[in-house]
Amino acid sequence: MTYRDQQLREEKVFKDPVHSYVHVRDQVIWDLIGTREFQRLRRIKQLGTTFLTFHGAEHSRFSHSLGVYEIIRRITDNFSGRPNWNPEERLLCLTAALLHDLGHGPYSHSFEKIFDLDHEDFTKKMILGQTEINAILAKVSPYFPKKVAEVINKTYHNKLVVSLISSQIDADRMDYLQRDAYYTGVSYGHFDMERILRVMRPLPDKVVIKSSGMHAVEDYIMSRYQMYWQVYFHPVSRSAEVLLSKILHRVKALYQKQYPFKQEPIHFLSFFTGEIAIEDYINLDETIVMYYFQMWMNEEDPILSDLCQRFTNRRLFQYTDFNPIRKITELKELTYLFENVGIDPDYYLVVDSSSDLPYDFYRPGEEEERLPIYLQMTDGELVELSRASEIVESISGKKRTDHKLYYPADLIEQLPDHKIEKGRIKALLGLK
Ligand code: CA
């Protein structure tokens, strides 16, 4: 028996609040879970700063990754023996599912923006580089690491395999919607996954849904829509995200000015220079980031110290609806007024915009990622979901954007009343 086919003597299970149990039978999967690179995902939260809004949302990328694996395990078990399904692809699907988020760093969203990083790039490096993960994958076959990276990058030749891991109805989305709903405690995000899994069918180049499962899929699309606006783009979580970005921005600026840190940003140095070795990346997790933030609360620099205290003690910025395009003059005036009263607008006056497209039909030449969902009619014909479902049609292709302006209401309130700018700032921000 090769390493590829090696089964565990006894099946291992992980208790999981979303899927009840995660079942592991393959030696390869068990060994991958045990690597230091995969265990690191326990120290990265799935939802970044969302725990400051929904206190239950402390779940990790580790639990999400196991969840995506479990969904793929069930799908590939269902596919076994069906036409168009090549059982040789099973282990590749399971592995890609398990490792798809491997390259996520701490608070990825802010880190990627400030340091111009790409977590997908790190996923690839950890799969192909000198890592424990790579050593295990290479034991399956010399080409196996490359194949896994291709599936995650969506360049693998078998598009059916790619569509299971990334499409508009993939295992990734099905896990995070349910898991994030469970841990935040919201009532959106629930849909009948068991039903969807039962009606999924493999075609040579994609997965399709039997038409009888249309209503379960509608429910899934609507729950995604709700979760984006109620949880993922929650204005309070975005406020914490703004603080986090501004802390990183400040540390980088101070470092470039050779500011004498009491607590040198040792773990961040390679991020400032842009030459990040896998080792540096693996060593930076959220526990380390939080350690620095607490230490930097004691720095002489008033901006760094204040922002770190705000993040650690959850003294977030206030926000107001604000369209930066329509209100460009107001933004300019506010910037000027903030400068006048000594509140640095680069750090304390921030516009944040979030947008989402809940579902999209196929648009040739545009974002290839948005593979549409197809229903398979009883006669075998394929119909794109928004053509069959009026509910999905009504939100299909419609991008919604939300703009907010963030500012420290407490600092404005503390300005002396005789300051002429105070009244004007409050009027512009709609503060009473
Ligand atoms: Ca994911």
Short mmCIF file of C-alpha atoms and ligand atoms in Angstrom, two decimals:
data_model
loop_
_atom_site.label_atom_id
_atom_site.label_comp_id
_atom_site.label_asym_id
_atom_site.label_seq_id
_atom_site.Cartn_x
_atom_site.Cartn_y
_atom_site.Cartn_z
CA MET A 1 0.00 0.00 0.00
CA THR A 2 1.39 3.42 -0.95
CA TYR A 3 1.34 6.42 1.36
CA ARG A 4 -1.39 7.81 -0.89
CA ASP A 5 -3.80 5.00 -0.08
CA GLN A 6 -2.75 4.46 3.51
CA GLN A 7 -5.76 4.45 5.81
CA LEU A 8 -5.64 5.05 9.55
CA ARG A 9 -6.05 1.88 11.59
CA GLU A 10 -9.02 3.50 13.25
CA GLU A 11 -10.98 6.50 11.99
CA LYS A 12 -10.25 9.74 13.90
CA VAL A 13 -13.00 12.24 14.62
CA PHE A 14 -13.02 15.87 15.70
CA LYS A 15 -16.13 17.10 17.52
CA ASP A 16 -17.43 20.09 15.61
CA PRO A 17 -20.37 22.33 16.58
CA VAL A 18 -21.38 22.92 12.93
CA HIS A 19 -20.97 19.50 11.31
CA SER A 20 -21.28 17.48 14.50
CA TYR A 21 -18.18 15.41 13.60
CA VAL A 22 -15.25 15.78 11.22
CA HIS A 23 -14.12 12.33 10.07
CA VAL A 24 -10.52 11.55 9.12
CA ARG A 25 -9.61 8.19 7.56
CA ASP A 26 -6.56 9.00 5.45
CA GLN A 27 -3.07 8.97 6.96
CA VAL A 28 -2.10 11.94 4.71
CA ILE A 29 -4.90 14.16 6.07
CA TRP A 30 -4.10 13.21 9.65
CA ASP A 31 -0.40 14.01 9.12
CA LEU A 32 -1.18 17.36 7.47
CA ILE A 33 -3.35 18.42 10.41
CA GLY A 34 -0.42 17.69 12.72
CA THR A 35 2.05 20.02 10.98
CA ARG A 36 3.19 23.26 12.60
CA GLU A 37 1.95 25.31 9.63
CA PHE A 38 -1.56 23.89 9.97
CA GLN A 39 -1.61 24.09 13.79
CA ARG A 40 -0.71 27.79 13.44
CA LEU A 41 -4.22 28.36 12.05
CA ARG A 42 -5.53 27.86 15.59
CA ARG A 43 -3.94 31.23 16.38
CA ILE A 44 -5.62 33.11 13.52
CA LYS A 45 -9.27 34.08 13.95
CA GLN A 46 -11.59 33.33 11.07
CA LEU A 47 -13.36 36.69 11.36
CA GLY A 48 -10.55 39.04 12.37
CA THR A 49 -11.97 42.00 14.32
CA THR A 50 -15.60 40.77 14.27
CA PHE A 51 -15.25 39.49 17.87
CA LEU A 52 -15.30 43.13 19.00
CA THR A 53 -18.88 43.34 17.70
CA PHE A 54 -20.11 39.75 18.16
CA HIS A 55 -18.20 38.47 21.18
CA GLY A 56 -18.76 34.82 20.26
CA ALA A 57 -16.82 35.16 17.02
CA GLU A 58 -13.48 33.90 18.34
CA HIS A 59 -13.40 30.80 16.15
CA SER A 60 -10.24 30.07 14.22
CA ARG A 61 -9.21 29.37 10.67
CA PHE A 62 -8.26 25.92 11.99
CA SER A 63 -11.89 25.03 12.69
CA HIS A 64 -13.05 26.51 9.36
CA SER A 65 -10.41 24.55 7.44
CA LEU A 66 -11.48 21.29 9.09
CA GLY A 67 -15.09 22.20 8.23
CA VAL A 68 -14.35 22.77 4.53
CA TYR A 69 -12.49 19.46 4.49
CA GLU A 70 -15.49 17.67 6.06
CA ILE A 71 -17.93 19.09 3.48
CA ILE A 72 -15.67 17.95 0.64
CA ARG A 73 -15.34 14.54 2.28
CA ARG A 74 -19.12 14.18 2.23
CA ILE A 75 -19.41 15.42 -1.36
CA THR A 76 -16.71 13.06 -2.65
CA ASP A 77 -18.31 10.16 -0.75
CA ASN A 78 -21.62 10.99 -2.46
CA PHE A 79 -19.90 11.22 -5.85
CA SER A 80 -18.25 7.83 -5.51
CA GLY A 81 -19.46 5.54 -8.32
CA ARG A 82 -21.20 8.33 -10.26
CA PRO A 83 -20.38 9.01 -13.93
CA ASN A 84 -17.88 11.87 -14.53
CA TRP A 85 -16.27 11.37 -11.14
CA ASN A 86 -12.71 10.11 -11.08
CA PRO A 87 -12.01 8.55 -7.66
CA GLU A 88 -8.31 9.29 -8.22
CA GLU A 89 -9.11 12.96 -7.56
CA ARG A 90 -10.58 12.30 -4.12
CA LEU A 91 -7.44 12.80 -2.04
CA LEU A 92 -6.49 15.90 -4.05
CA CYS A 93 -9.91 17.46 -3.30
CA LEU A 94 -9.64 16.65 0.42
CA THR A 95 -6.13 18.06 0.65
CA ALA A 96 -6.91 21.27 -1.25
CA ALA A 97 -9.99 21.80 0.94
CA LEU A 98 -7.97 21.36 4.12
CA LEU A 99 -5.15 23.67 2.99
CA HIS A 100 -7.04 26.36 1.05
CA ASP A 101 -6.57 29.04 3.77
CA LEU A 102 -3.09 27.99 4.90
CA GLY A 103 -1.49 31.31 3.94
CA HIS A 104 -3.82 33.53 5.94
CA GLY A 105 -1.96 35.73 8.39
CA PRO A 106 -3.16 37.59 11.48
CA TYR A 107 -5.98 40.02 10.65
CA SER A 108 -5.25 39.32 6.97
CA HIS A 109 -7.48 42.04 5.65
CA SER A 110 -5.52 44.93 7.22
CA PHE A 111 -2.11 43.32 6.85
CA GLU A 112 -2.65 42.67 3.15
CA LYS A 113 -3.70 46.27 2.56
CA ILE A 114 -0.91 47.97 4.53
CA PHE A 115 1.97 45.68 3.53
CA ASP A 116 0.70 44.84 0.06
CA LEU A 117 0.56 41.08 0.69
CA ASP A 118 -1.49 38.32 -0.83
CA HIS A 119 -2.48 35.36 1.35
CA GLU A 120 -2.95 33.16 -1.71
CA ASP A 121 0.67 33.72 -2.54
CA PHE A 122 1.69 32.55 0.94
CA THR A 123 -0.57 29.51 0.67
CA LYS A 124 1.32 28.57 -2.47
CA LYS A 125 4.70 29.19 -0.85
CA MET A 126 3.83 27.04 2.16
CA ILE A 127 2.67 24.19 -0.08
CA LEU A 128 5.66 24.32 -2.42
CA GLY A 129 8.39 25.59 -0.08
CA GLN A 130 10.48 23.91 2.60
CA THR A 131 7.71 23.19 5.08
CA GLU A 132 6.36 20.22 6.99
CA ILE A 133 3.27 20.45 4.77
CA ASN A 134 5.37 20.13 1.63
CA ALA A 135 7.28 17.12 3.01
CA ILE A 136 4.02 15.23 3.61
CA LEU A 137 2.47 16.15 0.24
CA ALA A 138 5.66 15.12 -1.58
CA LYS A 139 5.42 11.65 -0.01
CA VAL A 140 2.12 11.13 -1.90
CA SER A 141 3.92 11.77 -5.20
CA PRO A 142 6.56 14.25 -6.40
CA TYR A 143 3.89 16.14 -8.38
CA PHE A 144 1.29 16.20 -5.64
CA PRO A 145 2.29 19.52 -3.96
CA LYS A 146 2.08 21.28 -7.32
CA LYS A 147 -1.35 19.78 -8.05
CA VAL A 148 -2.70 20.93 -4.67
CA ALA A 149 -1.41 24.46 -5.29
CA GLU A 150 -3.03 24.45 -8.74
CA VAL A 151 -6.45 23.47 -7.37
CA ILE A 152 -6.28 26.29 -4.80
CA ASN A 153 -5.08 28.71 -7.52
CA LYS A 154 -7.94 27.57 -9.78
CA THR A 155 -5.51 26.63 -12.59
CA TYR A 156 -5.88 22.84 -12.28
CA HIS A 157 -6.98 21.17 -15.52
CA ASN A 158 -9.96 19.34 -13.96
CA LYS A 159 -12.49 22.16 -13.55
CA LEU A 160 -14.91 19.94 -11.65
CA VAL A 161 -12.32 19.68 -8.86
CA VAL A 162 -11.72 23.46 -8.92
CA SER A 163 -15.47 24.19 -8.77
CA LEU A 164 -15.87 22.14 -5.58
CA ILE A 165 -13.24 24.27 -3.81
CA SER A 166 -14.03 27.67 -5.37
CA SER A 167 -17.22 28.72 -7.09
CA GLN A 168 -20.40 30.51 -6.05
CA ILE A 169 -21.57 27.37 -4.28
CA ASP A 170 -18.39 25.79 -2.94
CA ALA A 171 -17.44 24.01 0.26
CA ASP A 172 -15.60 27.11 1.52
CA ARG A 173 -18.71 29.30 1.46
CA MET A 174 -20.99 26.58 2.77
CA ASP A 175 -18.74 26.16 5.79
CA TYR A 176 -18.05 29.79 6.63
CA LEU A 177 -21.69 30.91 6.36
CA GLN A 178 -22.85 28.29 8.83
CA ARG A 179 -19.80 28.51 11.11
CA ASP A 180 -19.82 32.31 11.26
CA ALA A 181 -23.58 32.29 11.93
CA TYR A 182 -23.10 29.76 14.72
CA TYR A 183 -20.29 31.65 16.47
CA THR A 184 -21.72 35.15 16.05
CA GLY A 185 -25.11 33.84 17.22
CA VAL A 186 -27.07 35.56 14.44
CA SER A 187 -30.13 33.92 12.92
CA TYR A 188 -29.08 34.50 9.29
CA GLY A 189 -26.58 32.18 7.63
CA HIS A 190 -28.56 28.98 8.11
CA PHE A 191 -29.61 26.91 5.12
CA ASP A 192 -30.22 23.25 4.40
CA MET A 193 -26.74 22.05 3.47
CA GLU A 194 -27.66 18.37 3.76
CA ARG A 195 -30.23 18.90 1.04
CA ILE A 196 -27.75 20.76 -1.21
CA LEU A 197 -25.13 18.02 -0.81
CA ARG A 198 -27.70 15.38 -1.76
CA VAL A 199 -28.63 17.14 -5.02
CA MET A 200 -25.09 18.02 -6.19
CA ARG A 201 -24.06 16.14 -9.35
CA PRO A 202 -20.66 15.95 -11.04
CA LEU A 203 -20.33 16.94 -14.72
CA PRO A 204 -17.01 16.71 -16.60
CA ASP A 205 -16.20 20.42 -16.02
CA LYS A 206 -18.35 21.54 -13.09
CA VAL A 207 -20.67 20.61 -10.31
CA VAL A 208 -24.42 21.22 -10.89
CA ILE A 209 -27.53 21.08 -8.72
CA LYS A 210 -30.55 18.94 -9.51
CA SER A 211 -33.47 21.29 -10.17
CA SER A 212 -35.43 19.85 -7.24
CA GLY A 213 -32.83 21.47 -4.96
CA MET A 214 -33.45 25.00 -6.23
CA HIS A 215 -35.16 26.28 -3.08
CA ALA A 216 -32.35 25.09 -0.84
CA VAL A 217 -29.90 26.96 -3.08
CA GLU A 218 -32.06 30.11 -3.00
CA ASP A 219 -31.92 29.95 0.77
CA TYR A 220 -28.13 29.62 0.66
CA ILE A 221 -27.77 32.66 -1.65
CA MET A 222 -30.04 34.78 0.55
CA SER A 223 -28.20 33.72 3.69
CA ARG A 224 -24.93 34.78 2.11
CA TYR A 225 -26.49 38.13 1.24
CA GLN A 226 -27.69 38.63 4.82
CA MET A 227 -24.39 37.56 6.39
CA TYR A 228 -22.42 40.06 4.32
CA TRP A 229 -24.44 43.02 5.45
CA GLN A 230 -25.29 41.92 8.97
CA VAL A 231 -21.95 40.40 9.98
CA TYR A 232 -19.03 40.74 7.56
CA PHE A 233 -19.55 44.44 6.79
CA HIS A 234 -20.84 45.40 10.22
CA PRO A 235 -19.82 49.05 10.73
CA VAL A 236 -18.49 48.40 14.25
CA SER A 237 -16.17 45.58 13.12
CA ARG A 238 -15.01 47.87 10.32
CA SER A 239 -14.26 50.52 12.94
CA ALA A 240 -11.91 48.09 14.69
CA GLU A 241 -10.41 47.20 11.32
CA VAL A 242 -9.77 50.91 10.69
CA LEU A 243 -7.90 51.15 14.02
CA LEU A 244 -5.85 48.09 13.22
CA SER A 245 -4.84 49.46 9.81
CA LYS A 246 -3.93 52.79 11.34
CA ILE A 247 -1.75 51.13 14.00
CA LEU A 248 0.19 49.25 11.32
CA HIS A 249 0.39 52.41 9.23
CA ARG A 250 1.77 54.34 12.24
CA VAL A 251 4.32 51.67 13.18
CA LYS A 252 5.60 51.57 9.62
CA ALA A 253 5.88 55.38 9.47
CA LEU A 254 7.68 55.55 12.83
CA TYR A 255 10.06 52.79 11.81
CA GLN A 256 10.92 54.67 8.63
CA LYS A 257 11.61 57.82 10.69
CA GLN A 258 13.90 55.75 12.97
CA TYR A 259 11.72 56.44 15.98
CA PRO A 260 13.29 54.97 19.16
CA PHE A 261 10.78 52.24 20.05
CA LYS A 262 10.76 50.97 23.65
CA GLN A 263 9.40 47.75 22.13
CA GLU A 264 11.12 47.31 18.76
CA PRO A 265 8.76 45.83 16.12
CA ILE A 266 11.08 42.84 15.61
CA HIS A 267 8.41 40.49 14.23
CA PHE A 268 7.31 43.14 11.71
CA LEU A 269 10.71 44.05 10.24
CA SER A 270 10.51 41.85 7.16
CA PHE A 271 7.01 43.21 6.49
CA PHE A 272 8.42 46.75 6.31
CA THR A 273 11.13 45.72 3.84
CA GLY A 274 8.78 43.47 1.84
CA GLU A 275 11.18 40.51 1.87
CA ILE A 276 9.18 38.08 3.92
CA ALA A 277 10.57 34.59 4.43
CA ILE A 278 8.01 31.85 5.13
CA GLU A 279 9.57 31.50 8.57
CA ASP A 280 8.87 35.19 9.41
CA TYR A 281 5.33 34.78 8.18
CA ILE A 282 4.67 31.65 10.23
CA ASN A 283 6.05 33.32 13.35
CA LEU A 284 3.59 36.21 13.21
CA ASP A 285 0.19 35.20 14.55
CA GLU A 286 -2.54 37.08 16.38
CA THR A 287 -1.20 36.34 19.86
CA ILE A 288 2.09 38.02 18.87
CA VAL A 289 0.30 41.00 17.29
CA MET A 290 -1.77 41.52 20.44
CA TYR A 291 1.40 41.35 22.56
CA TYR A 292 2.94 44.21 20.56
CA PHE A 293 -0.22 46.30 20.75
CA GLN A 294 -0.21 46.01 24.52
CA MET A 295 3.47 46.94 24.73
CA TRP A 296 3.02 49.89 22.36
CA MET A 297 0.36 51.36 24.65
CA ASN A 298 3.39 52.61 26.63
CA GLU A 299 5.24 54.26 23.75
CA GLU A 300 6.05 58.00 23.84
CA ASP A 301 4.44 58.51 20.45
CA PRO A 302 0.94 59.74 21.36
CA ILE A 303 -0.72 58.47 18.19
CA LEU A 304 0.66 54.91 18.40
CA SER A 305 -0.04 54.72 22.11
CA ASP A 306 -3.60 56.03 21.74
CA LEU A 307 -4.48 53.77 18.79
CA CYS A 308 -3.15 50.67 20.60
CA GLN A 309 -5.13 51.54 23.73
CA ARG A 310 -8.23 52.01 21.63
CA PHE A 311 -7.87 48.62 19.95
CA THR A 312 -6.96 46.72 23.13
CA ASN A 313 -9.65 48.30 25.29
CA ARG A 314 -12.24 48.59 22.54
CA ARG A 315 -12.58 52.35 22.47
CA LEU A 316 -13.56 52.40 18.83
CA PHE A 317 -14.13 55.28 16.43
CA GLN A 318 -17.64 56.55 15.93
CA TYR A 319 -19.05 56.51 12.40
CA THR A 320 -21.53 58.20 10.12
CA ASP A 321 -22.88 57.42 6.65
CA PHE A 322 -20.75 59.32 4.22
CA ASN A 323 -20.45 59.20 0.47
CA PRO A 324 -16.93 60.49 -0.23
CA ILE A 325 -17.77 61.24 -3.84
CA ARG A 326 -20.85 63.36 -3.18
CA LYS A 327 -19.36 64.94 -0.06
CA ILE A 328 -15.84 65.70 -1.20
CA THR A 329 -16.01 69.36 -0.06
CA GLU A 330 -17.18 68.39 3.44
CA LEU A 331 -14.33 65.88 3.70
CA LYS A 332 -11.82 68.54 2.71
CA GLU A 333 -13.23 70.97 5.25
CA LEU A 334 -13.18 68.33 8.00
CA THR A 335 -9.57 67.47 7.17
CA TYR A 336 -8.64 71.13 7.48
CA LEU A 337 -10.53 71.57 10.76
CA PHE A 338 -8.97 68.39 12.27
CA GLU A 339 -5.49 69.71 11.41
CA ASN A 340 -6.34 73.05 13.03
CA VAL A 341 -7.34 71.48 16.33
CA GLY A 342 -4.36 69.11 16.38
CA ILE A 343 -6.10 65.80 15.60
CA ASP A 344 -4.09 64.19 12.81
CA PRO A 345 -6.60 63.47 9.99
CA ASP A 346 -4.29 60.84 8.49
CA TYR A 347 -5.05 58.64 11.50
CA TYR A 348 -8.30 60.00 12.90
CA LEU A 349 -10.51 60.74 9.91
CA VAL A 350 -11.04 57.67 7.78
CA VAL A 351 -13.43 56.80 4.97
CA ASP A 352 -14.14 53.06 4.62
CA SER A 353 -16.11 51.57 1.74
CA SER A 354 -17.38 47.98 1.54
CA SER A 355 -19.18 46.37 -1.36
CA ASP A 356 -20.55 42.99 -2.26
CA LEU A 357 -22.15 41.25 -5.20
CA PRO A 358 -24.45 38.59 -3.70
CA TYR A 359 -24.67 36.44 -6.83
CA ASP A 360 -23.72 36.91 -10.43
CA PHE A 361 -24.59 35.19 -13.67
CA TYR A 362 -21.88 34.42 -16.19
CA ARG A 363 -20.19 37.44 -17.77
CA PRO A 364 -17.59 36.30 -20.28
CA GLY A 365 -14.30 38.17 -19.94
CA GLU A 366 -15.05 39.49 -16.46
CA GLU A 367 -14.02 38.08 -13.09
CA GLU A 368 -13.50 34.41 -13.97
CA GLU A 369 -14.04 33.52 -10.34
CA ARG A 370 -17.77 34.04 -10.51
CA LEU A 371 -18.74 30.74 -12.01
CA PRO A 372 -22.55 30.73 -12.06
CA ILE A 373 -24.65 28.03 -10.45
CA TYR A 374 -26.40 25.67 -12.89
CA LEU A 375 -29.54 23.68 -12.25
CA GLN A 376 -29.92 20.36 -14.02
CA MET A 377 -33.51 19.90 -15.22
CA THR A 378 -35.14 16.47 -15.31
CA ASP A 379 -34.41 16.21 -19.08
CA GLY A 380 -30.73 16.93 -18.41
CA GLU A 381 -30.78 20.51 -19.70
CA LEU A 382 -28.71 23.05 -17.73
CA VAL A 383 -30.32 26.33 -16.68
CA GLU A 384 -28.39 29.12 -14.97
CA LEU A 385 -29.86 29.75 -11.51
CA SER A 386 -31.00 33.38 -11.96
CA ARG A 387 -33.05 32.31 -15.02
CA ALA A 388 -35.02 29.81 -12.99
CA SER A 389 -35.30 31.60 -9.66
CA GLU A 390 -37.07 34.94 -9.35
CA ILE A 391 -35.59 35.53 -5.90
CA VAL A 392 -32.04 35.07 -7.14
CA GLU A 393 -32.78 37.07 -10.28
CA SER A 394 -33.82 40.05 -8.15
CA ILE A 395 -30.38 40.32 -6.48
CA SER A 396 -28.28 38.95 -9.33
CA GLY A 397 -25.47 41.16 -10.65
CA LYS A 398 -26.40 43.97 -8.26
CA LYS A 399 -23.45 45.40 -6.40
CA ARG A 400 -24.18 47.22 -3.19
CA THR A 401 -21.65 49.61 -1.67
CA ASP A 402 -21.64 51.19 1.76
CA HIS A 403 -19.46 54.16 2.76
CA LYS A 404 -18.78 55.21 6.32
CA LEU A 405 -16.69 57.99 7.80
CA TYR A 406 -14.87 57.07 11.04
CA TYR A 407 -13.69 59.57 13.65
CA PRO A 408 -12.92 59.73 17.41
CA ALA A 409 -16.03 61.29 18.94
CA ASP A 410 -14.37 61.42 22.38
CA LEU A 411 -11.46 63.60 21.18
CA ILE A 412 -13.86 66.02 19.53
CA GLU A 413 -15.99 66.20 22.67
CA GLN A 414 -12.88 66.94 24.74
CA LEU A 415 -12.03 70.03 22.67
CA PRO A 416 -12.60 73.23 24.69
CA ASP A 417 -15.94 74.85 23.89
CA HIS A 418 -14.32 78.18 22.95
CA LYS A 419 -12.56 76.47 20.01
CA ILE A 420 -14.43 77.82 17.04
CA GLU A 421 -13.76 74.63 15.02
CA LYS A 422 -15.55 72.39 17.54
CA GLY A 423 -19.07 73.48 16.61
CA ARG A 424 -18.38 73.24 12.90
CA ILE A 425 -16.83 69.75 13.18
CA LYS A 426 -19.83 68.54 15.17
CA ALA A 427 -22.24 70.04 12.67
CA LEU A 428 -20.44 68.41 9.72
CA LEU A 429 -20.40 65.01 11.48
CA GLY A 430 -24.02 65.36 12.59
CA LEU A 431 -23.02 65.24 16.30
CA LYS A 432 -25.36 66.89 18.79
CA CA B 1 -11.92 29.96 3.42
#
